[in-house]
Amino acid sequence: MAKKLSQQETEKLIGGIREAYEAKIRQLNYRIENLNVENRNLRASIAELKNKEGKVGKALVDAEEKGEEIVRLYRMTAETELKTLRLFADKWKRLAEQMIGVFPDKEAERYIEFADELAALLGKEEGHFMPAEKEEPFDPKAIIGKYMEDEEESGFNLDDVLNPKGELDLAKLCQGLGLMESEEKGEKRE
């Protein structure tokens, strides 16, 4: 049989339950605040990592472009040196041929032989010393697009330059760029 509680006992029981629920709610609110702080910190970390990822990606692209530029530079340098060596071999042979009879003990013939061996070595097919450089098709739109992606927002509109909306006044444009003084001043740029 169920025992009937007095009003005072009922209020005491309800007060105890209320305190337990309020304690649990405070505990959950504290946990929610901690989770919100942790969430903000994680979002800030994600934003920072995305920023770093963008910088690393740009650095990799820049390094790759610089590497390609260095390869092109050294390729041109090597080609120039190879041409110089070929010219040297030709001059050496001509000089050695002129020295036949002047040098003792067939020394001129050995110089000619050396020049022939050098010319044969230098005369190998074009890709012998350096692998052929792969040619990429020339695409000016892609180059301009890539340039515009790399540029920061400056207010400069390439479409306005390529397709002017108004009448083009070259004198005014040159004056605006500082390439030409205005006619009112009577001065001319050298």
CSV table of C-alpha atoms in Angstrom, one decimal:
chain,number,residue,atom,x,y,z
A,1,MET,CA,0.0,0.0,0.0
A,2,ALA,CA,1.3,3.5,-0.9
A,3,LYS,CA,2.0,5.8,1.9
A,4,LYS,CA,0.5,9.2,1.6
A,5,LEU,CA,2.9,12.1,2.0
A,6,SER,CA,2.1,15.2,3.9
A,7,GLN,CA,2.3,18.5,2.1
A,8,GLN,CA,5.6,19.4,3.9
A,9,GLU,CA,7.1,16.0,2.8
A,10,THR,CA,5.9,16.6,-0.7
A,11,GLU,CA,7.4,20.1,-0.9
A,12,LYS,CA,10.6,18.7,0.5
A,13,LEU,CA,10.7,15.9,-2.1
A,14,ILE,CA,9.9,18.3,-4.9
A,15,GLY,CA,12.6,20.8,-3.6
A,16,GLY,CA,15.1,18.0,-3.6
A,17,ILE,CA,14.2,16.9,-7.2
A,18,ARG,CA,14.3,20.6,-8.3
A,19,GLU,CA,17.8,21.1,-6.8
A,20,ALA,CA,18.9,17.9,-8.5
A,21,TYR,CA,17.5,19.1,-11.9
A,22,GLU,CA,19.0,22.6,-11.4
A,23,ALA,CA,22.4,21.1,-10.6
A,24,LYS,CA,22.2,18.8,-13.7
A,25,ILE,CA,21.1,21.8,-15.8
A,26,ARG,CA,24.0,23.9,-14.5
A,27,GLN,CA,26.3,21.0,-15.3
A,28,LEU,CA,25.0,20.7,-18.8
A,29,ASN,CA,25.1,24.5,-19.4
A,30,TYR,CA,28.8,24.5,-18.2
A,31,ARG,CA,29.5,21.6,-20.7
A,32,ILE,CA,27.7,23.5,-23.5
A,33,GLU,CA,29.8,26.6,-22.8
A,34,ASN,CA,33.0,24.5,-22.9
A,35,LEU,CA,31.9,22.9,-26.2
A,36,ASN,CA,31.1,26.3,-27.7
A,37,VAL,CA,34.6,27.6,-26.7
A,38,GLU,CA,36.2,24.4,-28.1
A,39,ASN,CA,34.2,24.8,-31.3
A,40,ARG,CA,35.3,28.4,-31.7
A,41,ASN,CA,38.9,27.4,-31.1
A,42,LEU,CA,38.6,24.5,-33.7
A,43,ARG,CA,37.1,26.9,-36.3
A,44,ALA,CA,40.0,29.3,-35.7
A,45,SER,CA,42.5,26.5,-36.1
A,46,ILE,CA,40.8,25.3,-39.3
A,47,ALA,CA,40.9,28.9,-40.7
A,48,GLU,CA,44.6,29.2,-39.8
A,49,LEU,CA,45.3,25.8,-41.4
A,50,LYS,CA,43.4,26.7,-44.6
A,51,ASN,CA,45.4,30.0,-44.7
A,52,LYS,CA,48.7,28.1,-44.3
A,53,GLU,CA,47.6,25.5,-46.9
A,54,GLY,CA,47.0,28.4,-49.3
A,55,LYS,CA,50.4,29.8,-48.6
A,56,VAL,CA,52.1,26.5,-49.0
A,57,GLY,CA,50.2,25.8,-52.2
A,58,LYS,CA,51.3,29.2,-53.6
A,59,ALA,CA,54.9,28.6,-52.4
A,60,LEU,CA,54.9,25.3,-54.2
A,61,VAL,CA,53.6,26.8,-57.4
A,62,ASP,CA,56.1,29.7,-57.2
A,63,ALA,CA,58.9,27.2,-56.5
A,64,GLU,CA,57.9,25.1,-59.5
A,65,GLU,CA,57.7,28.2,-61.7
A,66,LYS,CA,61.1,29.4,-60.5
A,67,GLY,CA,62.5,25.9,-61.1
A,68,GLU,CA,61.2,25.9,-64.6
A,69,GLU,CA,62.7,29.4,-65.1
A,70,ILE,CA,66.1,28.2,-63.8
A,71,VAL,CA,66.0,25.1,-66.1
A,72,ARG,CA,65.2,27.4,-69.1
A,73,LEU,CA,68.1,29.7,-68.1
A,74,TYR,CA,70.6,26.9,-67.7
A,75,ARG,CA,69.4,25.3,-70.9
A,76,MET,CA,70.0,28.6,-72.8
A,77,THR,CA,73.4,29.0,-71.1
A,78,ALA,CA,74.3,25.4,-72.0
A,79,GLU,CA,73.2,25.9,-75.6
A,80,THR,CA,75.3,29.1,-75.8
A,81,GLU,CA,78.3,27.3,-74.4
A,82,LEU,CA,77.9,24.5,-76.9
A,83,LYS,CA,77.8,26.9,-79.8
A,84,THR,CA,80.9,28.6,-78.4
A,85,LEU,CA,82.7,25.3,-78.2
A,86,ARG,CA,81.7,24.4,-81.8
A,87,LEU,CA,83.1,27.7,-83.0
A,88,PHE,CA,86.2,27.1,-81.0
A,89,ALA,CA,86.6,23.6,-82.6
A,90,ASP,CA,86.3,25.1,-86.1
A,91,LYS,CA,88.8,27.9,-85.3
A,92,TRP,CA,91.2,25.3,-83.8
A,93,LYS,CA,91.0,23.2,-86.9
A,94,ARG,CA,91.6,26.1,-89.3
A,95,LEU,CA,94.5,27.3,-87.2
A,96,ALA,CA,96.0,23.8,-87.0
A,97,GLU,CA,95.7,23.5,-90.8
A,98,GLN,CA,97.5,26.8,-91.2
A,99,MET,CA,100.3,25.4,-89.0
A,100,ILE,CA,101.1,22.4,-91.1
A,101,GLY,CA,104.8,22.6,-91.8
A,102,VAL,CA,105.3,25.2,-89.1
A,103,PHE,CA,105.1,22.8,-86.2
A,104,PRO,CA,107.7,20.1,-85.9
A,105,ASP,CA,107.1,16.3,-86.0
A,106,LYS,CA,103.5,16.3,-87.4
A,107,GLU,CA,102.3,18.3,-84.3
A,108,ALA,CA,99.9,20.2,-86.5
A,109,GLU,CA,98.3,16.9,-87.7
A,110,ARG,CA,97.7,15.9,-84.1
A,111,TYR,CA,96.1,19.3,-83.5
A,112,ILE,CA,93.9,18.7,-86.5
A,113,GLU,CA,93.0,15.2,-85.3
A,114,PHE,CA,92.1,16.7,-81.9
A,115,ALA,CA,89.9,19.3,-83.6
A,116,ASP,CA,88.2,16.6,-85.7
A,117,GLU,CA,87.5,14.6,-82.5
A,118,LEU,CA,86.2,17.6,-80.7
A,119,ALA,CA,84.0,18.6,-83.7
A,120,ALA,CA,82.6,15.1,-83.9
A,121,LEU,CA,81.8,15.1,-80.2
A,122,LEU,CA,80.2,18.5,-80.4
A,123,GLY,CA,78.5,17.7,-83.7
A,124,LYS,CA,76.3,15.0,-82.3
A,125,GLU,CA,72.5,15.4,-82.7
A,126,GLU,CA,70.9,18.3,-80.9
A,127,GLY,CA,69.4,16.4,-78.0
A,128,HIS,CA,72.6,14.4,-77.2
A,129,PHE,CA,73.9,16.7,-74.5
A,130,MET,CA,70.6,18.0,-73.3
A,131,PRO,CA,67.2,16.4,-73.5
A,132,ALA,CA,64.7,18.2,-75.7
A,133,GLU,CA,62.6,20.8,-73.9
A,134,LYS,CA,58.9,20.1,-74.1
A,135,GLU,CA,57.0,22.8,-75.8
A,136,GLU,CA,53.7,23.9,-74.4
A,137,PRO,CA,51.1,25.4,-76.8
A,138,PHE,CA,50.9,29.1,-76.6
A,139,ASP,CA,47.6,30.1,-75.1
A,140,PRO,CA,47.5,33.9,-74.4
A,141,LYS,CA,44.1,33.7,-72.7
A,142,ALA,CA,45.4,31.1,-70.2
A,143,ILE,CA,48.5,33.2,-69.5
A,144,ILE,CA,46.5,36.4,-68.9
A,145,GLY,CA,44.0,34.4,-66.8
A,146,LYS,CA,46.9,33.0,-64.7
A,147,TYR,CA,48.4,36.5,-64.3
A,148,MET,CA,45.0,37.9,-63.2
A,149,GLU,CA,44.6,35.1,-60.6
A,150,ASP,CA,48.0,35.9,-59.2
A,151,GLU,CA,47.3,39.7,-59.0
A,152,GLU,CA,45.6,41.2,-56.0
A,153,GLU,CA,42.4,43.2,-56.5
A,154,SER,CA,43.6,46.6,-57.7
A,155,GLY,CA,40.6,48.1,-59.4
A,156,PHE,CA,42.3,47.5,-62.8
A,157,ASN,CA,39.8,45.8,-65.2
A,158,LEU,CA,41.4,44.0,-68.1
A,159,ASP,CA,38.1,43.8,-69.9
A,160,ASP,CA,37.9,47.6,-70.0
A,161,VAL,CA,41.4,47.7,-71.5
A,162,LEU,CA,40.7,45.1,-74.1
A,163,ASN,CA,37.2,46.4,-74.9
A,164,PRO,CA,37.0,50.1,-74.1
A,165,LYS,CA,33.4,51.3,-73.7
A,166,GLY,CA,34.0,54.9,-74.6
A,167,GLU,CA,36.2,56.7,-77.2
A,168,LEU,CA,39.9,56.1,-76.7
A,169,ASP,CA,42.0,59.2,-76.3
A,170,LEU,CA,45.6,58.1,-76.5
A,171,ALA,CA,47.0,61.5,-75.6
A,172,LYS,CA,44.9,61.6,-72.4
A,173,LEU,CA,45.9,58.0,-71.6
A,174,CYS,CA,49.6,58.8,-72.0
A,175,GLN,CA,49.3,61.9,-69.9
A,176,GLY,CA,47.5,59.9,-67.2
A,177,LEU,CA,50.3,57.3,-67.2
A,178,GLY,CA,52.9,60.1,-66.9
A,179,LEU,CA,54.4,59.2,-70.3
A,180,MET,CA,53.6,62.6,-71.8
A,181,GLU,CA,53.2,66.1,-70.3
A,182,SER,CA,50.0,68.0,-71.0
A,183,GLU,CA,50.2,70.5,-73.9
A,184,GLU,CA,49.0,73.3,-71.6
A,185,LYS,CA,52.3,73.3,-69.7
A,186,GLY,CA,54.3,73.5,-73.0
A,187,GLU,CA,56.9,71.0,-71.7
A,188,LYS,CA,57.9,67.8,-73.5
A,189,ARG,CA,59.3,64.7,-71.9
A,190,GLU,CA,62.5,63.4,-73.2
